[in-house]
Short mmCIF file of C-alpha atoms and ligand atoms in Angstrom, two decimals:
data_model
loop_
_atom_site.label_atom_id
_atom_site.label_comp_id
_atom_site.label_asym_id
_atom_site.label_seq_id
_atom_site.Cartn_x
_atom_site.Cartn_y
_atom_site.Cartn_z
CA MET A 1 88.18 136.42 122.22
CA THR A 2 86.22 133.70 121.30
CA HIS A 3 87.03 130.21 122.81
CA ILE A 4 88.83 128.19 120.27
CA PRO A 5 88.68 124.56 120.75
CA GLY A 6 91.02 122.20 121.82
CA ILE A 7 91.44 119.00 119.84
CA VAL A 8 92.96 115.47 120.27
CA ILE A 9 94.19 113.03 117.40
CA THR A 10 93.79 109.37 117.56
CA GLY A 11 95.71 106.93 115.85
CA ALA A 12 98.21 109.90 115.09
CA SER A 13 100.83 107.90 113.29
CA GLY A 14 98.07 106.86 110.92
CA ARG A 15 97.65 107.54 106.97
CA MET A 16 94.65 109.92 108.34
CA GLY A 17 96.15 110.63 111.89
CA GLN A 18 99.07 112.74 110.22
CA MET A 19 96.82 114.53 107.81
CA LEU A 20 94.53 115.33 110.68
CA ILE A 21 97.45 116.81 112.76
CA ARG A 22 98.57 118.90 109.99
CA THR A 23 95.12 120.22 109.17
CA VAL A 24 94.59 121.06 112.91
CA THR A 25 97.76 122.70 113.39
CA GLU A 26 97.31 124.70 110.33
CA SER A 27 93.93 125.97 111.10
CA ASP A 28 93.07 129.12 113.21
CA GLN A 29 90.04 127.61 114.36
CA ALA A 30 91.37 124.89 116.60
CA ARG A 31 94.44 123.90 118.55
CA LEU A 32 96.03 120.62 118.74
CA VAL A 33 96.19 119.60 122.58
CA GLY A 34 96.63 115.80 122.30
CA ALA A 35 97.78 112.86 120.24
CA VAL A 36 96.74 109.27 120.97
CA GLU A 37 98.41 105.80 119.82
CA ARG A 38 97.76 102.64 120.86
CA ALA A 39 100.06 100.80 123.93
CA GLY A 40 103.68 100.05 122.61
CA HIS A 41 103.74 102.17 119.62
CA ASP A 42 107.30 103.43 118.84
CA TRP A 43 105.76 107.36 118.59
CA ILE A 44 104.46 106.93 122.64
CA GLY A 45 106.44 109.50 124.36
CA ARG A 46 107.75 111.81 121.13
CA ASP A 47 106.76 114.70 120.29
CA VAL A 48 104.02 114.33 117.21
CA GLY A 49 105.49 117.06 115.19
CA GLU A 50 109.07 115.54 115.38
CA ALA A 51 107.60 111.96 115.06
CA MET A 52 106.18 113.17 111.56
CA GLY A 53 109.46 114.37 110.44
CA GLY A 54 108.80 118.12 111.17
CA GLN A 55 109.03 120.93 113.72
CA PRO A 56 108.00 120.06 117.47
CA LEU A 57 104.42 121.05 118.01
CA GLY A 58 104.78 120.58 122.06
CA VAL A 59 102.37 117.86 121.90
CA THR A 60 103.57 114.28 123.39
CA VAL A 61 101.99 111.24 122.03
CA THR A 62 100.25 109.24 124.42
CA ASP A 63 98.91 105.87 125.10
CA ASP A 64 96.49 107.10 127.63
CA PRO A 65 93.28 108.57 125.93
CA LEU A 66 91.54 109.54 129.07
CA GLU A 67 94.28 111.99 130.07
CA ALA A 68 94.63 113.49 126.56
CA PHE A 69 90.46 113.97 126.32
CA ALA A 70 90.31 115.65 129.78
CA LYS A 71 92.43 118.78 128.19
CA ALA A 72 90.22 118.79 124.97
CA GLN A 73 86.67 119.90 123.63
CA ALA A 74 86.94 117.59 120.71
CA VAL A 75 88.40 113.99 119.69
CA ILE A 76 89.07 113.42 115.82
CA ASP A 77 89.11 109.46 115.57
CA PHE A 78 90.11 107.59 112.49
CA THR A 79 91.62 104.64 114.16
CA ALA A 80 90.12 100.91 114.18
CA PRO A 81 86.60 99.91 115.58
CA GLU A 82 87.51 98.52 118.72
CA ALA A 83 89.48 101.47 119.37
CA THR A 84 86.44 103.74 118.48
CA VAL A 85 84.09 102.07 120.78
CA GLU A 86 86.56 102.49 123.85
CA PHE A 87 87.27 105.83 123.15
CA ALA A 88 83.46 106.95 122.65
CA GLY A 89 83.15 105.76 126.30
CA LEU A 90 85.89 108.27 127.18
CA ALA A 91 85.08 110.99 125.25
CA ALA A 92 81.51 110.71 126.74
CA GLN A 93 83.49 110.79 130.27
CA ALA A 94 85.25 113.83 129.45
CA ARG A 95 82.39 115.56 127.72
CA CYS A 96 84.43 115.89 124.33
CA VAL A 97 82.94 116.22 120.78
CA HIS A 98 83.85 112.69 119.38
CA VAL A 99 84.21 112.70 115.60
CA ILE A 100 84.46 109.04 114.24
CA GLY A 101 85.41 108.52 110.48
CA THR A 102 86.76 104.65 111.68
CA THR A 103 84.72 102.37 108.99
CA GLY A 104 84.09 98.71 109.13
CA MET A 105 82.20 98.64 112.00
CA SER A 106 79.70 95.82 113.09
CA ASP A 107 76.34 96.44 114.00
CA ALA A 108 77.19 95.28 117.29
CA GLN A 109 79.82 97.91 117.41
CA ILE A 110 77.77 100.46 116.43
CA ALA A 111 74.98 99.88 119.21
CA ALA A 112 77.80 100.12 121.71
CA LEU A 113 78.11 103.90 120.87
CA GLU A 114 74.60 104.54 121.88
CA PRO A 115 75.03 105.19 125.82
CA ALA A 116 78.08 107.34 125.04
CA ALA A 117 75.76 109.64 123.11
CA ARG A 118 73.47 110.27 125.67
CA HIS A 119 76.41 112.20 127.40
CA SER A 120 78.46 113.66 124.10
CA VAL A 121 77.90 114.64 120.39
CA ILE A 122 79.00 111.88 118.27
CA VAL A 123 79.56 112.74 114.68
CA ARG A 124 79.93 109.62 112.59
CA ALA A 125 80.43 109.02 108.86
CA GLY A 126 82.05 106.55 106.70
CA ASN A 127 83.38 109.52 104.69
CA MET A 128 83.70 113.14 105.98
CA SER A 129 84.05 114.97 102.43
CA LEU A 130 81.74 117.56 101.05
CA GLY A 131 81.70 115.97 97.78
CA VAL A 132 80.83 112.33 98.52
CA ASN A 133 78.05 113.54 101.13
CA LEU A 134 76.41 115.42 97.96
CA LEU A 135 76.80 112.34 96.13
CA VAL A 136 74.77 110.01 98.95
CA GLN A 137 71.99 112.96 98.32
CA LEU A 138 72.02 112.79 94.62
CA THR A 139 71.95 108.80 94.82
CA LYS A 140 68.98 108.98 96.88
CA LYS A 141 67.33 111.38 94.52
CA VAL A 142 68.02 109.35 91.25
CA ALA A 143 67.25 105.76 92.99
CA ALA A 144 63.78 107.32 94.16
CA ALA A 145 63.33 108.62 90.40
CA LEU A 146 63.96 105.21 88.82
CA ASP A 147 62.12 101.95 88.89
CA GLU A 148 63.59 98.29 89.12
CA ASP A 149 64.37 98.30 85.85
CA PHE A 150 67.64 99.66 86.78
CA ASP A 151 69.96 97.43 88.52
CA ILE A 152 72.30 99.79 90.73
CA GLU A 153 76.27 98.73 91.24
CA VAL A 154 78.53 100.65 93.53
CA ILE A 155 82.11 100.36 92.54
CA GLU A 156 84.61 101.46 94.79
CA ALA A 157 88.84 101.35 94.51
CA HIS A 158 91.10 101.94 97.17
CA HIS A 159 94.73 101.61 98.22
CA ARG A 160 96.21 98.33 98.88
CA HIS A 161 96.26 98.95 102.76
CA LYS A 162 92.65 99.36 103.40
CA VAL A 163 91.06 96.66 105.68
CA ASP A 164 87.37 96.80 105.23
CA ALA A 165 85.51 95.97 101.83
CA PRO A 166 83.12 97.03 100.72
CA SER A 167 84.28 100.64 101.80
CA GLY A 168 82.18 102.49 104.39
CA THR A 169 81.37 105.02 101.55
CA ALA A 170 80.19 102.20 99.45
CA LEU A 171 78.07 101.03 102.18
CA MET A 172 76.51 104.75 102.56
CA LEU A 173 75.84 104.88 98.88
CA GLY A 174 74.18 101.37 98.86
CA GLU A 175 71.94 102.78 101.76
CA ALA A 176 71.32 105.98 100.10
CA ALA A 177 70.11 104.01 97.14
CA ALA A 178 67.75 101.57 98.98
CA GLU A 179 66.30 104.49 101.01
CA GLY A 180 65.66 106.27 97.88
CA ARG A 181 63.87 103.06 96.21
CA GLY A 182 61.82 102.46 99.55
CA VAL A 183 63.52 99.04 100.21
CA GLN A 184 65.93 97.61 102.90
CA LEU A 185 69.55 97.13 101.80
CA ALA A 186 69.49 93.85 103.52
CA ASP A 187 66.83 92.55 101.13
CA VAL A 188 68.48 93.67 97.50
CA ALA A 189 72.02 93.70 98.49
CA ASP A 190 74.61 91.53 96.72
CA ARG A 191 77.88 92.07 98.64
CA GLY A 192 81.39 90.72 96.89
CA ARG A 193 84.70 92.13 96.43
CA ASP A 194 85.67 90.06 93.74
CA GLY A 195 83.37 90.65 91.32
CA ILE A 196 79.86 88.96 90.22
CA THR A 197 79.30 86.64 93.32
CA GLY A 198 76.01 84.70 92.87
CA ALA A 199 73.04 85.39 90.87
CA ARG A 200 71.93 89.09 90.24
CA GLU A 201 68.00 89.90 90.61
CA ARG A 202 66.48 92.42 88.71
CA GLY A 203 66.45 95.62 90.67
CA HIS A 204 69.76 94.48 92.80
CA ILE A 205 72.27 96.76 94.57
CA GLY A 206 75.56 95.21 94.41
CA PHE A 207 78.98 96.25 95.48
CA HIS A 208 82.79 95.86 93.97
CA ALA A 209 85.91 96.53 95.59
CA ILE A 210 89.14 97.06 93.66
CA ARG A 211 92.42 97.18 96.07
CA GLY A 212 95.69 98.32 94.40
CA GLY A 213 98.55 101.17 94.79
CA ASP A 214 98.00 104.28 96.55
CA ILE A 215 94.30 105.21 95.43
CA VAL A 216 93.03 107.43 97.66
CA GLY A 217 89.23 106.61 97.19
CA GLU A 218 86.82 106.37 93.94
CA HIS A 219 83.32 105.73 94.13
CA ASP A 220 80.67 105.16 91.11
CA VAL A 221 76.78 104.60 91.47
CA LEU A 222 76.05 102.69 88.15
CA PHE A 223 72.05 102.74 87.39
CA ALA A 224 72.07 100.33 84.30
CA ALA A 225 68.73 99.41 82.78
CA PRO A 226 68.14 97.91 79.61
CA GLY A 227 68.89 100.53 76.98
CA GLU A 228 70.43 103.12 79.08
CA ARG A 229 73.03 103.64 82.37
CA ILE A 230 73.48 106.51 84.53
CA VAL A 231 76.68 106.88 86.24
CA LEU A 232 77.59 109.12 89.29
CA ARG A 233 81.01 109.54 90.26
CA HIS A 234 83.14 110.89 92.86
CA VAL A 235 87.34 110.75 92.99
CA ALA A 236 89.28 111.68 95.81
CA THR A 237 92.76 112.61 95.04
CA ASP A 238 93.88 113.93 98.61
CA ARG A 239 93.15 112.89 101.98
CA ALA A 240 92.98 116.36 102.88
CA ILE A 241 89.32 116.59 102.03
CA PHE A 242 88.66 114.01 104.88
CA ALA A 243 90.78 115.81 107.43
CA ARG A 244 88.76 119.22 106.47
CA GLY A 245 85.55 117.95 106.95
CA ALA A 246 86.48 116.18 110.13
CA LEU A 247 87.53 119.31 111.40
CA LYS A 248 84.47 120.99 110.52
CA ALA A 249 82.45 118.42 112.17
CA ALA A 250 84.61 118.80 115.13
CA LEU A 251 83.65 122.84 115.70
CA TRP A 252 80.04 122.51 114.28
CA GLY A 253 79.82 119.65 117.59
CA GLN A 254 80.70 122.53 119.96
CA GLY A 255 77.07 123.43 121.61
CA GLN A 256 75.33 120.83 120.05
CA LYS A 257 73.01 118.66 122.02
CA PRO A 258 74.15 115.21 123.16
CA GLY A 259 73.33 112.49 120.29
CA GLN A 260 74.66 111.02 117.19
CA TYR A 261 74.81 112.82 114.32
CA ASP A 262 76.32 112.43 110.75
CA MET A 263 78.01 114.86 108.18
CA VAL A 264 74.71 115.67 106.39
CA ASP A 265 73.77 117.68 109.54
CA VAL A 266 77.18 119.01 109.56
CA LEU A 267 77.10 120.34 106.20
CA GLY A 268 73.56 120.73 105.92
CA LEU A 269 72.59 119.36 103.06
P1 NAD B 1 96.08 103.81 109.42
O1 NAD B 1 96.14 102.08 109.54
O2 NAD B 1 96.79 104.29 108.41
O3 NAD B 1 96.09 104.20 110.89
C1 NAD B 1 95.23 103.83 112.02
C2 NAD B 1 95.92 104.36 113.03
O4 NAD B 1 95.29 104.03 114.44
C3 NAD B 1 97.44 103.53 113.21
O5 NAD B 1 98.27 104.75 113.40
C4 NAD B 1 96.83 102.78 114.51
O6 NAD B 1 98.23 102.41 115.38
C5 NAD B 1 95.86 103.47 115.17
N1 NAD B 1 95.25 103.00 116.32
C6 NAD B 1 94.68 101.56 116.12
N2 NAD B 1 94.12 101.20 117.21
C7 NAD B 1 94.67 101.97 118.33
C8 NAD B 1 94.35 102.33 119.67
N3 NAD B 1 93.42 101.40 120.33
N4 NAD B 1 94.69 103.12 120.25
C9 NAD B 1 95.28 104.44 119.23
N5 NAD B 1 95.48 104.33 118.39
C10 NAD B 1 95.03 102.85 117.76
O7 NAD B 1 94.58 103.93 108.65
P2 NAD B 1 93.81 104.79 107.97
O8 NAD B 1 94.26 105.09 106.29
O9 NAD B 1 94.45 106.01 108.43
O10 NAD B 1 92.57 104.96 108.22
C11 NAD B 1 91.92 104.94 109.51
C12 NAD B 1 90.29 104.71 109.36
O11 NAD B 1 89.52 105.73 109.03
C13 NAD B 1 89.93 103.24 109.00
O12 NAD B 1 88.66 102.69 109.41
C14 NAD B 1 89.47 104.00 107.45
O13 NAD B 1 88.39 103.08 106.73
C15 NAD B 1 88.78 105.61 107.89
N6 NAD B 1 89.10 106.41 106.85
C16 NAD B 1 87.71 107.09 106.80
C17 NAD B 1 87.46 108.36 105.99
C18 NAD B 1 86.07 108.92 106.28
O14 NAD B 1 86.06 110.13 105.77
N7 NAD B 1 85.25 108.99 107.33
C19 NAD B 1 88.38 108.84 105.34
C20 NAD B 1 89.69 107.95 105.33
C21 NAD B 1 90.08 106.63 106.15
#
């Protein structure tokens, strides 16, 4: 019998946490072995299935991540930046694959993952869906083919509870556009969540964030020149696409060498 990896979900009660628990328990390629929430959360000590309003799953929600990670082969983590940095160290200690979906991490927080990646496999992506990772590759290609007559605008929309703006996905798309064009994003980016912010240079890369209702995630990359426009678009209608991608990353990470990877590696794009 092939070994079925045990998975821990951190941020178990969150929008993505609950989706991940459903995805892992419905999969025959993985087993749910742990569910972690922050200390003081009212799910601590309860069966995670019952806490979600369903059948018991035989997994008790804990606020002790190391104890949970010790029983697992992978941790899937869609929480918050400070928590993710802490989990990276603990996942490395437990030699678990750490799949990071958390966005809004600062450069310092991203750098803080490096020591952990010397001992464990980290797969981190601002968006775990196949469609968006394909869109990233297309954005790079289109940006490489067009000159600076084309301004690039990344326009994203999400639900009203989203904390960071622009989204992690919008930043991935902006990075891809900059890479395709052969420039540094920081040199050409014009970030702002409320529409036009400051001067627009020819060939700039701009960001716009819309927040409202229950929008799961929409991203347009607009290439606009005098006389013509190209728009690349991805629309997510179901969070399950992120959970399925994260589970795929957790399975792919088994047996890889320690280091940092992204979904392009996992999907072989
Ligand atoms: P959410 O607020 O619904 O859930 C976050 C959960 O993390 C909460 O339950 C919270 O209690 C828990 N948490 C916070 N700190 C913790 C700690 N120290 N220990 C344990 N649990 C802790 O948010 P969400 O909508 O589920 O999104 C979570 C993150 O995932 C965000 O950064 C979001 O941008 C990102 N996200 C990424 C993708 C992707 O494909 N990469 C897709 C969707 C969302």
